[in-house]
Amino acid sequence: MLKVSIWRGVDEGEFIDYEVPMRANQTVLDIVTEVQRNQEPDLAYRFACRVGVCGSCAMTVNGRPRWTCRSHVNDVIDGDRLVLEPLRSHPRIRDLVVDLAPFFETWKGSGAVFKPSATRDDKPVKITADDPARKNADAGIECINCAVCYSACDVVSWDKNYLGPAALNRAWTLVNDAKHGERKETLNKALGDGGCGSCHSMGNCTRNCPVGLSPSAGIAGLKKFALRGLPKVEKP
Amino acid sequence: MANNRQSMRTHKSYFAFVGHRVSGLLLALFLPIHFLVLGLALEGADALNRFLAFSELPLVKAAEWGLVVLLAIHLLFGIRVLMLELTDWPNSADGRTAWIIPSVIAALLVGVIFLAQL
Ligand code: SF4
Ligand code: SF4
Ligand code: FES
């Protein structure tokens, strides 16, 4: 049997222990689902795709933020114990569910909102795969907004103003994107209050991103652009 | 529950971050004392001599050694941060973490040289 402690409550609450049979190829999300189906029908948790695409199932698993759907129990278990908590640095809603709205707000703060530079009547910009700016953008583009990096970042937990790794990583992909109409504005926002300057390069984001992205590299890149100016891209 | 809380921080760049911070804070504490000593030297030989006698004490020597090592660590970790922020990364996964352990070794070597000079 697996011993699973799950946080019940909101800010006030307690860990409740459950026992769940061990099976082959169990994910942490399977465990939560099993507890909810068979033992605790009103347990609140969130998931959708179950295959690491939607980014909705992240929780703190034995102290580390993870996608529960892609975390095999065998890889993350501590003895026979699993401790499941909501992601940190977000307002809690109930049990394992947090409110991601403030996290999504940070994307606006970092200028990480795409503005087209052309209309549907214009010819598309020609971008080659070996263009250096394109390569920069490609390195960070696969983010699925799961907030794992945000939750892992200690600066986010200390500094309410800090926009955090995900929003800045997105800003990084946009300042490198020839199709983005406001590259300069995005760079200015990413460098502004609560932006790149607050990052201490501790790399918790990169260490914990389940996609293997490196927000730290993007943030360092934005700082570089602050000194060197934006890279040249194809004109639309 | 504090169970396993540390695990998301057990990696080299976090270690470098803490090392850089703590060494910086300790240096900030030390530097005023350092300037005070320089001030005493300007004020007169007597006060300075008394202080120099104090600085011959073994505990003070050990502290000085620690500070030299801290200074070297702070400098080397600082160079890494400058490299991260001013130069292109070889690839986005490479936060020059390979520099961290050699930086610590180099700082300890500086400490050995300092001891040899005593
Ligand atoms: S960068 Fe990685 S950890 Fe952060 S939100 Fe995107 S996918 Fe999740
Ligand atoms: S590198 Fe920056 S954004 Fe990433 S965890 Fe560290 S402080 Fe946060
Ligand atoms: S449920 Fe979609 S990423 Fe885990």
PDB file of C-alpha atoms in Angstrom, chain B residues 19-103:
ATOM      1  CA  GLY B  19      26.966  30.996  -2.196  1.00  0.00           C
ATOM      2  CA  HIS B  20      27.014  34.300  -4.030  1.00  0.00           C
ATOM      3  CA  ARG B  21      24.424  35.855  -1.724  1.00  0.00           C
ATOM      4  CA  VAL B  22      25.854  34.650   1.575  1.00  0.00           C
ATOM      5  CA  SER B  23      29.435  35.540   0.634  1.00  0.00           C
ATOM      6  CA  GLY B  24      28.199  38.967  -0.456  1.00  0.00           C
ATOM      7  CA  LEU B  25      26.413  39.542   2.851  1.00  0.00           C
ATOM      8  CA  LEU B  26      29.407  38.419   4.900  1.00  0.00           C
ATOM      9  CA  LEU B  27      31.686  40.664   2.879  1.00  0.00           C
ATOM     10  CA  ALA B  28      29.325  43.558   3.468  1.00  0.00           C
ATOM     11  CA  LEU B  29      29.751  42.907   7.189  1.00  0.00           C
ATOM     12  CA  PHE B  30      33.528  42.625   6.930  1.00  0.00           C
ATOM     13  CA  LEU B  31      34.278  45.617   4.741  1.00  0.00           C
ATOM     14  CA  PRO B  32      33.280  48.280   7.319  1.00  0.00           C
ATOM     15  CA  ILE B  33      35.705  46.647   9.775  1.00  0.00           C
ATOM     16  CA  HIS B  34      38.362  46.658   7.096  1.00  0.00           C
ATOM     17  CA  PHE B  35      37.880  50.373   6.516  1.00  0.00           C
ATOM     18  CA  LEU B  36      37.899  50.987  10.244  1.00  0.00           C
ATOM     19  CA  VAL B  37      41.371  49.422  10.391  1.00  0.00           C
ATOM     20  CA  LEU B  38      42.565  51.606   7.552  1.00  0.00           C
ATOM     21  CA  GLY B  39      41.150  54.562   9.445  1.00  0.00           C
ATOM     22  CA  LEU B  40      43.122  53.565  12.545  1.00  0.00           C
ATOM     23  CA  ALA B  41      46.297  53.421  10.457  1.00  0.00           C
ATOM     24  CA  LEU B  42      45.693  57.006   9.428  1.00  0.00           C
ATOM     25  CA  GLU B  43      44.991  58.111  12.990  1.00  0.00           C
ATOM     26  CA  GLY B  44      48.212  56.955  14.501  1.00  0.00           C
ATOM     27  CA  ALA B  45      50.584  54.079  15.022  1.00  0.00           C
ATOM     28  CA  ASP B  46      49.405  53.319  18.547  1.00  0.00           C
ATOM     29  CA  ALA B  47      45.805  52.386  17.776  1.00  0.00           C
ATOM     30  CA  LEU B  48      46.895  50.497  14.698  1.00  0.00           C
ATOM     31  CA  ASN B  49      49.467  48.474  16.647  1.00  0.00           C
ATOM     32  CA  ARG B  50      46.885  47.444  19.160  1.00  0.00           C
ATOM     33  CA  PHE B  51      44.612  46.337  16.402  1.00  0.00           C
ATOM     34  CA  LEU B  52      47.386  44.458  14.606  1.00  0.00           C
ATOM     35  CA  ALA B  53      48.200  42.606  17.829  1.00  0.00           C
ATOM     36  CA  PHE B  54      44.533  41.635  17.994  1.00  0.00           C
ATOM     37  CA  SER B  55      44.616  40.436  14.399  1.00  0.00           C
ATOM     38  CA  GLU B  56      47.452  38.027  15.293  1.00  0.00           C
ATOM     39  CA  LEU B  57      45.044  35.993  17.432  1.00  0.00           C
ATOM     40  CA  PRO B  58      44.371  32.536  15.902  1.00  0.00           C
ATOM     41  CA  LEU B  59      40.614  33.003  15.771  1.00  0.00           C
ATOM     42  CA  VAL B  60      41.035  36.304  13.954  1.00  0.00           C
ATOM     43  CA  LYS B  61      43.471  34.638  11.552  1.00  0.00           C
ATOM     44  CA  ALA B  62      40.931  31.914  10.832  1.00  0.00           C
ATOM     45  CA  ALA B  63      38.279  34.537  10.205  1.00  0.00           C
ATOM     46  CA  GLU B  64      40.614  36.362   7.822  1.00  0.00           C
ATOM     47  CA  TRP B  65      41.213  33.127   5.950  1.00  0.00           C
ATOM     48  CA  GLY B  66      37.479  32.621   5.661  1.00  0.00           C
ATOM     49  CA  LEU B  67      37.030  36.120   4.334  1.00  0.00           C
ATOM     50  CA  VAL B  68      39.719  35.705   1.696  1.00  0.00           C
ATOM     51  CA  VAL B  69      37.986  32.515   0.525  1.00  0.00           C
ATOM     52  CA  LEU B  70      34.613  34.267   0.588  1.00  0.00           C
ATOM     53  CA  LEU B  71      35.969  37.116  -1.478  1.00  0.00           C
ATOM     54  CA  ALA B  72      37.333  34.658  -4.049  1.00  0.00           C
ATOM     55  CA  ILE B  73      34.021  32.755  -4.157  1.00  0.00           C
ATOM     56  CA  HIS B  74      32.048  35.958  -4.523  1.00  0.00           C
ATOM     57  CA  LEU B  75      34.309  37.131  -7.327  1.00  0.00           C
ATOM     58  CA  LEU B  76      34.246  33.841  -9.248  1.00  0.00           C
ATOM     59  CA  PHE B  77      30.487  33.285  -8.859  1.00  0.00           C
ATOM     60  CA  GLY B  78      30.019  36.917  -9.857  1.00  0.00           C
ATOM     61  CA  ILE B  79      32.035  36.365 -13.027  1.00  0.00           C
ATOM     62  CA  ARG B  80      29.764  33.431 -13.845  1.00  0.00           C
ATOM     63  CA  VAL B  81      26.663  35.599 -13.438  1.00  0.00           C
ATOM     64  CA  LEU B  82      28.217  38.295 -15.652  1.00  0.00           C
ATOM     65  CA  MET B  83      29.024  35.659 -18.269  1.00  0.00           C
ATOM     66  CA  LEU B  84      25.441  34.377 -18.106  1.00  0.00           C
ATOM     67  CA  GLU B  85      23.994  37.835 -18.536  1.00  0.00           C
ATOM     68  CA  LEU B  86      26.439  39.375 -20.996  1.00  0.00           C
ATOM     69  CA  THR B  87      27.458  36.568 -23.345  1.00  0.00           C
ATOM     70  CA  ASP B  88      25.525  34.090 -25.447  1.00  0.00           C
ATOM     71  CA  TRP B  89      24.832  30.719 -23.861  1.00  0.00           C
ATOM     72  CA  PRO B  90      26.331  27.742 -25.717  1.00  0.00           C
ATOM     73  CA  ASN B  91      22.788  26.317 -25.595  1.00  0.00           C
ATOM     74  CA  SER B  92      19.753  27.182 -23.538  1.00  0.00           C
ATOM     75  CA  ALA B  93      20.224  24.289 -21.150  1.00  0.00           C
ATOM     76  CA  ASP B  94      23.795  25.293 -20.309  1.00  0.00           C
ATOM     77  CA  GLY B  95      23.745  27.807 -17.485  1.00  0.00           C
ATOM     78  CA  ARG B  96      27.534  27.416 -17.117  1.00  0.00           C
ATOM     79  CA  THR B  97      26.906  25.115 -14.200  1.00  0.00           C
ATOM     80  CA  ALA B  98      30.183  23.384 -15.053  1.00  0.00           C
ATOM     81  CA  TRP B  99      31.956  26.483 -13.688  1.00  0.00           C
ATOM     82  CA  ILE B 100      30.531  26.225 -10.223  1.00  0.00           C
ATOM     83  CA  ILE B 101      32.582  23.425  -8.679  1.00  0.00           C
ATOM     84  CA  PRO B 102      35.871  24.632 -10.269  1.00  0.00           C
ATOM     85  CA  SER B 103      35.086  28.096  -8.872  1.00  0.00           C
TER      86      SER B 103
END
